Amino acid sequence: MKMIYFDNGATTFPKPMSVINSVTNAVKYFGANPGRGGHKLAIKASEMVFNARATVADFFGVDNPEKVIFTLNCTTALNTVIKGLLKPGDHVIISSYEHNAVVRPLEKLKERGITYTVADVIEKNNDKTLENFRNAIQDNTKLMICTYASNVFGIKLPVERLCALCHQYNILCCVDAAQGAGVIPINLSNSSIDYLCIAGHKGLYGLMGVGAIIVNCDIIPDSLIEGGTGSNSINYVQPEILPDKFESGTNNFAGIISLNAGIKFLKARNIVNIYKREIELISYLYKKLDRINSVVLYTDMPDADYYVPLLSFNIKGRDSESVSEILSTRFNIATRGGLHCAPLAHKFHNTTKDGAVRVVPSVFTTKKDIDMLIYAVRNIK
Amino acid sequence: MEKFIKLSSTTEAMRAKNILRKYGIFSKVKKTTAGNSTSGCSFGIVISENNDKAIKILKEHGITPFGQASGDENDIF
């Protein structure tokens, strides 16, 4: 039985053939260390990394590729922004849908006298959400962090309005776009987002092990780690120039090349068309699951205005991990059960006890795949 | 005669090359062979014409060269 993969929220699979080929070629023919040596292969590798940087910059509407900082993943990107900006006495506002990639660094920073407030997101009521964030602002609020969309419930946040609100109070804005990048068009050229953190291996279809911070303001955080950058190497002190300040040590060359190919794949297929199609698939799934008595759904029916293509559900009286396991073992369907590293979101929806089964389509998902899932859910007793 | 324009990083050198190409000025990214005693590893671009124009264009795009050299870069600093 062919496996049907719906765990695209964790990482997209399969990867496009163009991505696979780009990695094979990069490793086979151009595998020198970029930005270090001066020989032809090293210069060629540097050029390939730069081209990837330029592709990311262009995709997110940034004029200068130096503002694209490659990281190991979105978590490292978020940690870099959070720990590089905040000082003892600072206050942070986060949303009720934040991932542990945001919550855990902030919990750690409590040891240094940094505090945070959780502002509740109200589904399909952006005005109320904005009011909750406004009420959370304090005199010492330095940073607002919010996810572009919940990785558990697919609910989109009014990111631009939140960032515009924060700028009125001189509060910096960092957006966790792990679930948004590559799924929703994000253009920073006319955006109030100051730091956009992305994962390369989810909606952008690159390999695991690559992410990025895209800096969209003049305030540059302190570096999280220091080391060799291939530049100004006689100096013991970390260079201040971007992206070198944040890219100590050898980058994930293959991952970066794959990200370039992944974005080109998306551009060729048109991200808006992909989004529309995936929302249609998820809405179809919602309607069908809503008719099954044993199924619990946690949101209104997803639409393009308020949701990304993601649906979480459960079966009454069951733990989500057991449902996910049955789907895998009996029907060869890959979903993600549990808490999705986002206990804050589950607490907000009262789903901490049983978690939820998450379904995320990709560009390769078909209506037949969705029908198979519906059939499987109907047959779980 | 070829001129070497020293820049702050390999990324900046790649960006400079791309910017100049849009103005019809072709260049090559190269690692310095001189000046290591003062700055260590560093990169720049080699151009064979329109040196002054290239510098002006780069400055207009926020790229400030550290220095220039002719030929084998031995007189870079």
GROMACS .gro file of C-alpha atoms in nm:
model
  458
    1MET     CA    1   0.000   0.000   0.000
    2LYS     CA    2   0.138   0.339  -0.102
    3MET     CA    3   0.210   0.570   0.188
    4ILE     CA    4   0.006   0.888   0.201
    5TYR     CA    5   0.201   1.167   0.365
    6PHE     CA    6   0.023   1.443   0.557
    7ASP     CA    7   0.305   1.540   0.796
    8ASN     CA    8   0.410   1.831   0.577
    9GLY     CA    9   0.385   2.064   0.875
   10ALA     CA   10   0.688   1.887   1.020
   11THR     CA   11   0.871   1.870   0.688
   12THR     CA   12   0.749   1.846   0.331
   13PHE     CA   13   0.786   1.509   0.165
   14PRO     CA   14   0.856   1.417  -0.103
   15LYS     CA   15   1.083   1.696  -0.219
   16PRO     CA   16   1.051   1.812  -0.581
   17MET     CA   17   1.284   1.638  -0.824
   18SER     CA   18   1.446   1.975  -0.905
   19VAL     CA   19   1.542   2.007  -0.537
   20ILE     CA   20   1.688   1.656  -0.528
   21ASN     CA   21   1.884   1.719  -0.847
   22SER     CA   22   2.017   2.051  -0.721
   23VAL     CA   23   2.155   1.885  -0.409
   24THR     CA   24   2.307   1.596  -0.603
   25ASN     CA   25   2.480   1.835  -0.842
   26ALA     CA   26   2.597   2.063  -0.564
   27VAL     CA   27   2.753   1.784  -0.363
   28LYS     CA   28   2.888   1.597  -0.663
   29TYR     CA   29   3.043   1.886  -0.852
   30PHE     CA   30   3.065   2.197  -0.635
   31GLY     CA   31   3.127   2.071  -0.283
   32ALA     CA   32   3.401   2.312  -0.177
   33ASN     CA   33   3.366   2.529   0.133
   34PRO     CA   34   3.196   2.854   0.030
   35GLY     CA   35   3.341   3.186   0.148
   36ARG     CA   36   3.673   3.046   0.260
   37GLY     CA   37   3.923   2.950  -0.008
   38GLY     CA   38   4.015   3.148  -0.316
   39HIS     CA   39   4.037   2.857  -0.559
   40LYS     CA   40   3.789   2.825  -0.843
   41LEU     CA   41   3.567   2.565  -0.679
   42ALA     CA   42   3.542   2.763  -0.356
   43ILE     CA   43   3.452   3.078  -0.550
   44LYS     CA   44   3.190   2.881  -0.745
   45ALA     CA   45   3.044   2.744  -0.420
   46SER     CA   46   3.035   3.099  -0.280
   47GLU     CA   47   2.854   3.214  -0.589
   48MET     CA   48   2.595   2.936  -0.549
   49VAL     CA   49   2.534   3.034  -0.187
   50PHE     CA   50   2.502   3.398  -0.290
   51ASN     CA   51   2.255   3.307  -0.563
   52ALA     CA   52   2.046   3.122  -0.303
   53ARG     CA   53   2.064   3.427  -0.076
   54ALA     CA   54   1.950   3.648  -0.365
   55THR     CA   55   1.662   3.409  -0.442
   56VAL     CA   56   1.543   3.418  -0.081
   57ALA     CA   57   1.574   3.799  -0.073
   58ASP     CA   58   1.377   3.837  -0.393
   59PHE     CA   59   1.109   3.589  -0.282
   60PHE     CA   60   1.045   3.785   0.037
   61GLY     CA   61   1.077   4.131  -0.121
   62VAL     CA   62   1.410   4.233   0.030
   63ASP     CA   63   1.641   4.447  -0.183
   64ASN     CA   64   1.975   4.339  -0.037
   65PRO     CA   65   2.075   3.970  -0.015
   66GLU     CA   66   2.308   4.055   0.276
   67LYS     CA   67   1.994   4.089   0.490
   68VAL     CA   68   1.933   3.716   0.447
   69ILE     CA   69   2.115   3.526   0.722
   70PHE     CA   70   2.128   3.151   0.685
   71THR     CA   71   2.080   2.948   1.002
   72LEU     CA   72   2.044   2.580   1.084
   73ASN     CA   73   1.668   2.603   1.119
   74CYS     CA   74   1.389   2.835   1.225
   75THR     CA   75   1.453   2.766   1.594
   76THR     CA   76   1.812   2.890   1.565
   77ALA     CA   77   1.686   3.194   1.376
   78LEU     CA   78   1.435   3.275   1.651
   79ASN     CA   79   1.691   3.217   1.928
   80THR     CA   80   1.933   3.450   1.752
   81VAL     CA   81   1.681   3.732   1.734
   82ILE     CA   82   1.542   3.679   2.084
   83LYS     CA   83   1.872   3.641   2.268
   84GLY     CA   84   2.049   3.896   2.053
   85LEU     CA   85   1.801   4.175   2.120
   86LEU     CA   86   1.679   4.133   2.476
   87LYS     CA   87   1.850   4.273   2.785
   88PRO     CA   88   1.766   4.235   3.155
   89GLY     CA   89   1.454   4.434   3.236
   90ASP     CA   90   1.303   4.399   2.890
   91HIS     CA   91   0.948   4.273   2.836
   92VAL     CA   92   0.816   4.071   2.542
   93ILE     CA   93   0.467   4.004   2.407
   94ILE     CA   94   0.394   3.672   2.239
   95SER     CA   95   0.076   3.517   2.104
   96SER     CA   96  -0.116   3.229   2.255
   97TYR     CA   97  -0.014   3.013   1.958
   98GLU     CA   98   0.364   3.027   1.994
   99HIS     CA   99   0.582   2.722   1.945
  100ASN     CA  100   0.839   2.611   2.202
  101ALA     CA  101   1.101   2.767   1.972
  102VAL     CA  102   0.976   3.097   2.113
  103VAL     CA  103   0.849   2.998   2.458
  104ARG     CA  104   1.154   2.803   2.574
  105PRO     CA  105   1.412   3.074   2.495
  106LEU     CA  106   1.192   3.324   2.679
  107GLU     CA  107   1.157   3.090   2.978
  108LYS     CA  108   1.536   3.062   2.981
  109LEU     CA  109   1.570   3.440   2.967
  110LYS     CA  110   1.357   3.475   3.279
  111GLU     CA  111   1.680   3.385   3.462
  112ARG     CA  112   1.822   3.714   3.331
  113GLY     CA  113   1.526   3.926   3.436
  114ILE     CA  114   1.340   3.927   3.106
  115THR     CA  115   0.964   3.885   3.127
  116TYR     CA  116   0.690   3.804   2.879
  117THR     CA  117   0.313   3.825   2.844
  118VAL     CA  118   0.092   3.596   2.638
  119ALA     CA  119  -0.174   3.778   2.435
  120ASP     CA  120  -0.471   3.566   2.330
  121VAL     CA  121  -0.548   3.529   1.961
  122ILE     CA  122  -0.922   3.526   1.890
  123GLU     CA  123  -1.012   3.309   1.593
  124LYS     CA  124  -1.156   3.513   1.303
  125ASN     CA  125  -1.169   3.830   1.516
  126ASN     CA  126  -0.860   4.033   1.431
  127ASP     CA  127  -0.986   4.346   1.608
  128LYS     CA  128  -1.018   4.160   1.936
  129THR     CA  129  -0.677   3.999   1.887
  130LEU     CA  130  -0.525   4.341   1.829
  131GLU     CA  131  -0.692   4.473   2.143
  132ASN     CA  132  -0.543   4.186   2.345
  133PHE     CA  133  -0.195   4.269   2.218
  134ARG     CA  134  -0.244   4.639   2.286
  135ASN     CA  135  -0.350   4.560   2.642
  136ALA     CA  136  -0.031   4.357   2.692
  137ILE     CA  137   0.203   4.645   2.607
  138GLN     CA  138   0.410   4.775   2.897
  139ASP     CA  139   0.654   5.067   2.926
  140ASN     CA  140   0.946   4.823   2.900
  141THR     CA  141   0.809   4.614   2.610
  142LYS     CA  142   1.091   4.582   2.360
  143LEU     CA  143   0.984   4.299   2.134
  144MET     CA  144   0.667   4.136   2.002
  145ILE     CA  145   0.695   3.783   1.865
  146CYS     CA  146   0.415   3.607   1.685
  147THR     CA  147   0.375   3.314   1.457
  148TYR     CA  148   0.246   3.377   1.106
  149ALA     CA  149   0.002   3.092   1.157
  150SER     CA  150  -0.051   2.837   1.431
  151ASN     CA  151   0.138   2.516   1.363
  152VAL     CA  152  -0.139   2.326   1.544
  153PHE     CA  153  -0.465   2.487   1.437
  154GLY     CA  154  -0.373   2.668   1.115
  155ILE     CA  155  -0.516   2.997   1.236
  156LYS     CA  156  -0.346   3.296   1.072
  157LEU     CA  157  -0.258   3.593   1.287
  158PRO     CA  158  -0.315   3.953   1.171
  159VAL     CA  159   0.062   3.990   1.150
  160GLU     CA  160   0.085   4.319   0.963
  161ARG     CA  161  -0.169   4.490   1.188
  162LEU     CA  162   0.009   4.361   1.498
  163CYS     CA  163   0.345   4.485   1.373
  164ALA     CA  164   0.200   4.825   1.279
  165LEU     CA  165   0.050   4.850   1.629
  166CYS     CA  166   0.382   4.766   1.790
  167HIS     CA  167   0.571   5.020   1.581
  168GLN     CA  168   0.343   5.291   1.722
  169TYR     CA  169   0.500   5.206   2.058
  170ASN     CA  170   0.857   5.159   1.923
  171ILE     CA  171   0.835   4.785   1.982
  172LEU     CA  172   1.034   4.560   1.749
  173CYS     CA  173   0.851   4.279   1.571
  174CYS     CA  174   0.975   3.929   1.503
  175VAL     CA  175   0.760   3.685   1.307
  176ASP     CA  176   0.796   3.308   1.322
  177ALA     CA  177   0.707   3.208   0.966
  178ALA     CA  178   0.793   2.840   1.003
  179GLN     CA  179   0.441   2.748   0.889
  180GLY     CA  180   0.381   3.053   0.670
  181ALA     CA  181   0.688   3.084   0.450
  182GLY     CA  182   0.625   2.929   0.112
  183VAL     CA  183   0.257   2.883   0.192
  184ILE     CA  184   0.142   3.246   0.202
  185PRO     CA  185   0.301   3.523  -0.008
  186ILE     CA  186   0.510   3.739   0.230
  187ASN     CA  187   0.650   4.064   0.095
  188LEU     CA  188   0.872   4.258   0.332
  189SER     CA  189   0.915   4.559   0.101
  190ASN     CA  190   0.602   4.722   0.240
  191SER     CA  191   0.584   4.535   0.569
  192SER     CA  192   0.625   4.635   0.933
  193ILE     CA  193   0.789   4.303   1.016
  194ASP     CA  194   1.142   4.368   1.148
  195TYR     CA  195   1.274   4.010   1.159
  196LEU     CA  196   1.126   3.724   0.963
  197CYS     CA  197   1.240   3.377   1.073
  198ILE     CA  198   1.185   3.093   0.830
  199ALA     CA  199   1.236   2.719   0.802
  200GLY     CA  200   1.377   2.602   0.470
  201HIS     CA  201   1.241   2.248   0.476
  202LYS     CA  202   0.867   2.298   0.518
  203GLY     CA  203   0.666   2.512   0.276
  204LEU     CA  204   0.983   2.614   0.092
  205TYR     CA  205   1.062   2.251  -0.001
  206GLY     CA  206   1.433   2.257   0.084
  207LEU     CA  207   1.623   2.004   0.292
  208MET     CA  208   1.617   1.985   0.669
  209GLY     CA  209   1.902   2.177   0.835
  210VAL     CA  210   1.853   2.518   0.679
  211GLY     CA  211   1.658   2.822   0.791
  212ALA     CA  212   1.705   3.196   0.778
  213ILE     CA  213   1.654   3.530   0.947
  214ILE     CA  214   1.555   3.804   0.708
  215VAL     CA  215   1.641   4.138   0.865
  216ASN     CA  216   1.403   4.416   0.765
  217CYS     CA  217   1.518   4.699   0.991
  218ASP     CA  218   1.835   4.878   1.098
  219ILE     CA  219   1.859   4.729   1.447
  220ILE     CA  220   2.094   4.434   1.433
  221PRO     CA  221   2.089   4.184   1.724
  222ASP     CA  222   2.406   4.068   1.900
  223SER     CA  223   2.550   3.747   1.760
  224LEU     CA  224   2.444   3.422   1.925
  225ILE     CA  225   2.770   3.243   1.848
  226GLU     CA  226   3.105   3.367   1.726
  227GLY     CA  227   3.377   3.207   1.517
  228GLY     CA  228   3.530   3.182   1.174
  229THR     CA  229   3.349   3.361   0.895
  230GLY     CA  230   3.610   3.366   0.620
  231SER     CA  231   3.629   3.744   0.644
  232ASN     CA  232   3.862   3.986   0.827
  233SER     CA  233   4.021   3.683   0.988
  234ILE     CA  234   4.317   3.858   1.148
  235ASN     CA  235   4.075   4.024   1.386
  236TYR     CA  236   3.989   3.836   1.708
  237VAL     CA  237   3.659   4.019   1.728
  238GLN     CA  238   3.347   3.899   1.543
  239PRO     CA  239   3.280   4.110   1.229
  240GLU     CA  240   2.973   4.332   1.236
  241ILE     CA  241   2.893   4.300   0.867
  242LEU     CA  242   2.592   4.099   0.749
  243PRO     CA  243   2.552   3.812   0.700
  244ASP     CA  244   2.897   3.722   0.842
  245LYS     CA  245   2.812   3.840   1.193
  246PHE     CA  246   2.564   3.553   1.224
  247GLU     CA  247   2.718   3.286   1.003
  248SER     CA  248   3.016   3.159   1.198
  249GLY     CA  249   3.128   2.813   1.099
  250THR     CA  250   3.060   2.633   0.776
  251ASN     CA  251   2.706   2.668   0.649
  252ASN     CA  252   2.486   2.381   0.531
  253PHE     CA  253   2.587   2.415   0.166
  254ALA     CA  254   2.358   2.140   0.034
  255GLY     CA  255   2.067   2.272   0.238
  256ILE     CA  256   2.113   2.625   0.110
  257ILE     CA  257   2.130   2.505  -0.250
  258SER     CA  258   1.814   2.299  -0.195
  259LEU     CA  259   1.636   2.606  -0.059
  260ASN     CA  260   1.720   2.796  -0.376
  261ALA     CA  261   1.574   2.515  -0.586
  262GLY     CA  262   1.268   2.484  -0.360
  263ILE     CA  263   1.181   2.851  -0.397
  264LYS     CA  264   1.228   2.835  -0.774
  265PHE     CA  265   0.992   2.537  -0.777
  266LEU     CA  266   0.731   2.740  -0.589
  267LYS     CA  267   0.772   3.042  -0.813
  268ALA     CA  268   0.726   2.829  -1.124
  269ARG     CA  269   0.401   2.685  -0.984
  270ASN     CA  270   0.278   3.014  -0.834
  271ILE     CA  271   0.242   3.014  -0.459
  272VAL     CA  272  -0.105   3.172  -0.472
  273ASN     CA  273  -0.238   2.887  -0.686
  274ILE     CA  274  -0.082   2.628  -0.454
  275TYR     CA  275  -0.234   2.799  -0.150
  276LYS     CA  276  -0.579   2.814  -0.310
  277ARG     CA  277  -0.569   2.447  -0.404
  278GLU     CA  278  -0.445   2.332  -0.064
  279ILE     CA  279  -0.713   2.535   0.117
  280GLU     CA  280  -0.974   2.372  -0.107
  281LEU     CA  281  -0.843   2.027  -0.011
  282ILE     CA  282  -0.846   2.111   0.360
  283SER     CA  283  -1.196   2.263   0.340
  284TYR     CA  284  -1.316   1.948   0.166
  285LEU     CA  285  -1.160   1.735   0.441
  286TYR     CA  286  -1.320   1.953   0.707
  287LYS     CA  287  -1.667   1.915   0.557
  288LYS     CA  288  -1.632   1.537   0.537
  289LEU     CA  289  -1.487   1.495   0.887
  290ASP     CA  290  -1.754   1.723   1.029
  291ARG     CA  291  -2.014   1.464   0.925
  292ILE     CA  292  -1.848   1.182   1.121
  293ASN     CA  293  -1.995   1.169   1.471
  294SER     CA  294  -1.682   1.039   1.638
  295VAL     CA  295  -1.462   1.321   1.506
  296VAL     CA  296  -1.375   1.631   1.706
  297LEU     CA  297  -1.275   1.945   1.515
  298TYR     CA  298  -1.119   2.246   1.685
  299THR     CA  299  -1.172   2.540   1.449
  300ASP     CA  300  -1.431   2.680   1.214
  301MET     CA  301  -1.409   2.562   0.855
  302PRO     CA  302  -1.074   2.685   0.716
  303ASP     CA  303  -1.083   2.956   0.450
  304ALA     CA  304  -0.807   3.150   0.283
  305ASP     CA  305  -0.868   3.469   0.480
  306TYR     CA  306  -0.809   3.328   0.826
  307TYR     CA  307  -0.627   2.997   0.791
  308VAL     CA  308  -0.332   2.824   0.634
  309PRO     CA  309  -0.400   2.480   0.482
  310LEU     CA  310  -0.376   2.273   0.800
  311LEU     CA  311  -0.637   2.079   0.993
  312SER     CA  312  -0.622   1.924   1.337
  313PHE     CA  313  -0.879   1.678   1.462
  314ASN     CA  314  -0.923   1.392   1.704
  315ILE     CA  315  -1.153   1.099   1.764
  316LYS     CA  316  -1.370   1.114   2.075
  317GLY     CA  317  -1.234   0.918   2.368
  318ARG     CA  318  -0.896   0.860   2.205
  319ASP     CA  319  -0.550   0.998   2.251
  320SER     CA  320  -0.426   1.169   1.932
  321GLU     CA  321  -0.104   0.966   1.930
  322SER     CA  322  -0.303   0.643   1.920
  323VAL     CA  323  -0.516   0.774   1.632
  324SER     CA  324  -0.204   0.876   1.444
  325GLU     CA  325  -0.052   0.535   1.509
  326ILE     CA  326  -0.360   0.353   1.376
  327LEU     CA  327  -0.358   0.571   1.065
  328SER     CA  328   0.006   0.478   1.013
  329THR     CA  329  -0.003   0.107   1.088
  330ARG     CA  330  -0.342   0.012   0.942
  331PHE     CA  331  -0.374   0.259   0.655
  332ASN     CA  332  -0.015   0.374   0.586
  333ILE     CA  333  -0.116   0.735   0.634
  334ALA     CA  334   0.140   0.968   0.798
  335THR     CA  335  -0.002   1.235   1.027
  336ARG     CA  336   0.131   1.403   1.338
  337GLY     CA  337  -0.029   1.338   1.676
  338GLY     CA  338   0.061   1.484   2.014
  339LEU     CA  339   0.133   1.842   2.111
  340HIS     CA  340   0.340   1.953   1.810
  341CYS     CA  341   0.597   2.127   2.036
  342ALA     CA  342   0.333   2.391   2.103
  343PRO     CA  343   0.189   2.328   2.451
  344LEU     CA  344   0.082   2.690   2.475
  345ALA     CA  345  -0.150   2.649   2.175
  346HIS     CA  346  -0.295   2.327   2.316
  347LYS     CA  347  -0.349   2.487   2.655
  348PHE     CA  348  -0.535   2.770   2.482
  349HIS     CA  349  -0.765   2.520   2.305
  350ASN     CA  350  -0.798   2.282   2.603
  351THR     CA  351  -0.643   1.999   2.401
  352THR     CA  352  -0.338   1.934   2.618
  353LYS     CA  353  -0.468   1.603   2.754
  354ASP     CA  354  -0.521   1.421   2.423
  355GLY     CA  355  -0.338   1.644   2.177
  356ALA     CA  356  -0.457   1.656   1.818
  357VAL     CA  357  -0.399   1.475   1.489
  358ARG     CA  358  -0.254   1.723   1.243
  359VAL     CA  359  -0.305   1.701   0.867
  360VAL     CA  360  -0.105   1.928   0.636
  361PRO     CA  361  -0.117   1.885   0.257
  362SER     CA  362   0.160   1.973   0.016
  363VAL     CA  363   0.174   2.053  -0.351
  364PHE     CA  364   0.182   1.677  -0.414
  365THR     CA  365  -0.136   1.596  -0.220
  366THR     CA  366  -0.433   1.481  -0.425
  367LYS     CA  367  -0.807   1.467  -0.357
  368LYS     CA  368  -0.773   1.089  -0.364
  369ASP     CA  369  -0.526   1.111  -0.074
  370ILE     CA  370  -0.780   1.313   0.122
  371ASP     CA  371  -1.053   1.061   0.040
  372MET     CA  372  -0.832   0.779   0.169
  373LEU     CA  373  -0.784   0.967   0.496
  374ILE     CA  374  -1.160   1.017   0.530
  375TYR     CA  375  -1.215   0.648   0.466
  376ALA     CA  376  -0.954   0.558   0.729
  377VAL     CA  377  -1.100   0.791   0.993
  378ARG     CA  378  -1.448   0.647   0.932
  379ASN     CA  379  -1.309   0.301   0.998
  380ILE     CA  380  -1.136   0.377   1.325
  381LYS     CA  381  -1.358   0.240   1.598
  382MET     CA  382   4.492   4.722  -1.670
  383GLU     CA  383   4.319   4.499  -1.415
  384LYS     CA  384   4.221   4.652  -1.084
  385PHE     CA  385   4.139   4.473  -0.763
  386ILE     CA  386   3.872   4.627  -0.539
  387LYS     CA  387   3.881   4.493  -0.187
  388LEU     CA  388   3.546   4.437  -0.013
  389SER     CA  389   3.435   4.330   0.332
  390SER     CA  390   3.312   3.978   0.260
  391THR     CA  391   3.253   3.718  -0.006
  392THR     CA  392   2.881   3.802   0.004
  393GLU     CA  393   2.953   4.169  -0.058
  394ALA     CA  394   3.189   4.076  -0.340
  395MET     CA  395   2.920   3.862  -0.505
  396ARG     CA  396   2.669   4.142  -0.464
  397ALA     CA  397   2.913   4.395  -0.612
  398LYS     CA  398   2.972   4.169  -0.911
  399ASN     CA  399   2.597   4.141  -0.974
  400ILE     CA  400   2.540   4.515  -0.938
  401LEU     CA  401   2.820   4.604  -1.179
  402ARG     CA  402   2.695   4.349  -1.431
  403LYS     CA  403   2.366   4.542  -1.448
  404TYR     CA  404   2.571   4.847  -1.553
  405GLY     CA  405   2.759   4.651  -1.817
  406ILE     CA  406   3.078   4.625  -1.613
  407PHE     CA  407   3.207   4.270  -1.584
  408SER     CA  408   3.411   4.157  -1.288
  409LYS     CA  409   3.540   3.844  -1.117
  410VAL     CA  410   3.527   3.758  -0.748
  411LYS     CA  411   3.871   3.689  -0.609
  412LYS     CA  412   4.034   3.629  -0.275
  413THR     CA  413   4.310   3.877  -0.189
  414THR     CA  414   4.667   3.766  -0.221
  415ALA     CA  415   4.796   4.072  -0.044
  416GLY     CA  416   4.718   4.256   0.275
  417ASN     CA  417   4.668   3.948   0.488
  418SER     CA  418   4.890   4.092   0.756
  419THR     CA  419   4.643   4.372   0.811
  420SER     CA  420   4.306   4.210   0.754
  421GLY     CA  421   4.341   3.838   0.711
  422CYS     CA  422   4.119   3.650   0.467
  423SER     CA  423   3.919   3.883   0.251
  424PHE     CA  424   3.757   3.899  -0.086
  425GLY     CA  425   3.705   4.150  -0.358
  426ILE     CA  426   3.644   4.184  -0.729
  427VAL     CA  427   3.875   4.223  -1.023
  428ILE     CA  428   3.770   4.454  -1.305
  429SER     CA  429   3.954   4.542  -1.620
  430GLU     CA  430   3.789   4.872  -1.712
  431ASN     CA  431   3.583   5.165  -1.585
  432ASN     CA  432   3.742   5.145  -1.243
  433ASP     CA  433   3.634   5.488  -1.121
  434LYS     CA  434   3.282   5.440  -1.255
  435ALA     CA  435   3.262   5.101  -1.082
  436ILE     CA  436   3.365   5.249  -0.748
  437LYS     CA  437   3.106   5.525  -0.786
  438ILE     CA  438   2.831   5.273  -0.867
  439LEU     CA  439   2.923   5.052  -0.573
  440LYS     CA  440   2.917   5.347  -0.333
  441GLU     CA  441   2.574   5.446  -0.465
  442HIS     CA  442   2.459   5.096  -0.367
  443GLY     CA  443   2.603   5.122  -0.018
  444ILE     CA  444   2.919   4.924  -0.086
  445THR     CA  445   3.236   5.095   0.028
  446PRO     CA  446   3.558   4.936  -0.099
  447PHE     CA  447   3.844   4.904   0.148
  448GLY     CA  448   4.107   4.972  -0.111
  449GLN     CA  449   4.223   4.921  -0.467
  450ALA     CA  450   4.525   4.772  -0.626
  451SER     CA  451   4.660   4.721  -0.972
  452GLY     CA  452   4.797   4.407  -1.126
  453ASP     CA  453   4.899   4.154  -0.867
  454GLU     CA  454   4.757   4.354  -0.575
  455ASN     CA  455   5.098   4.398  -0.413
  456ASP     CA  456   5.042   4.768  -0.375
  457ILE     CA  457   4.700   4.727  -0.223
  458PHE     CA  458   4.785   4.905   0.101
   0.00000   0.00000   0.00000
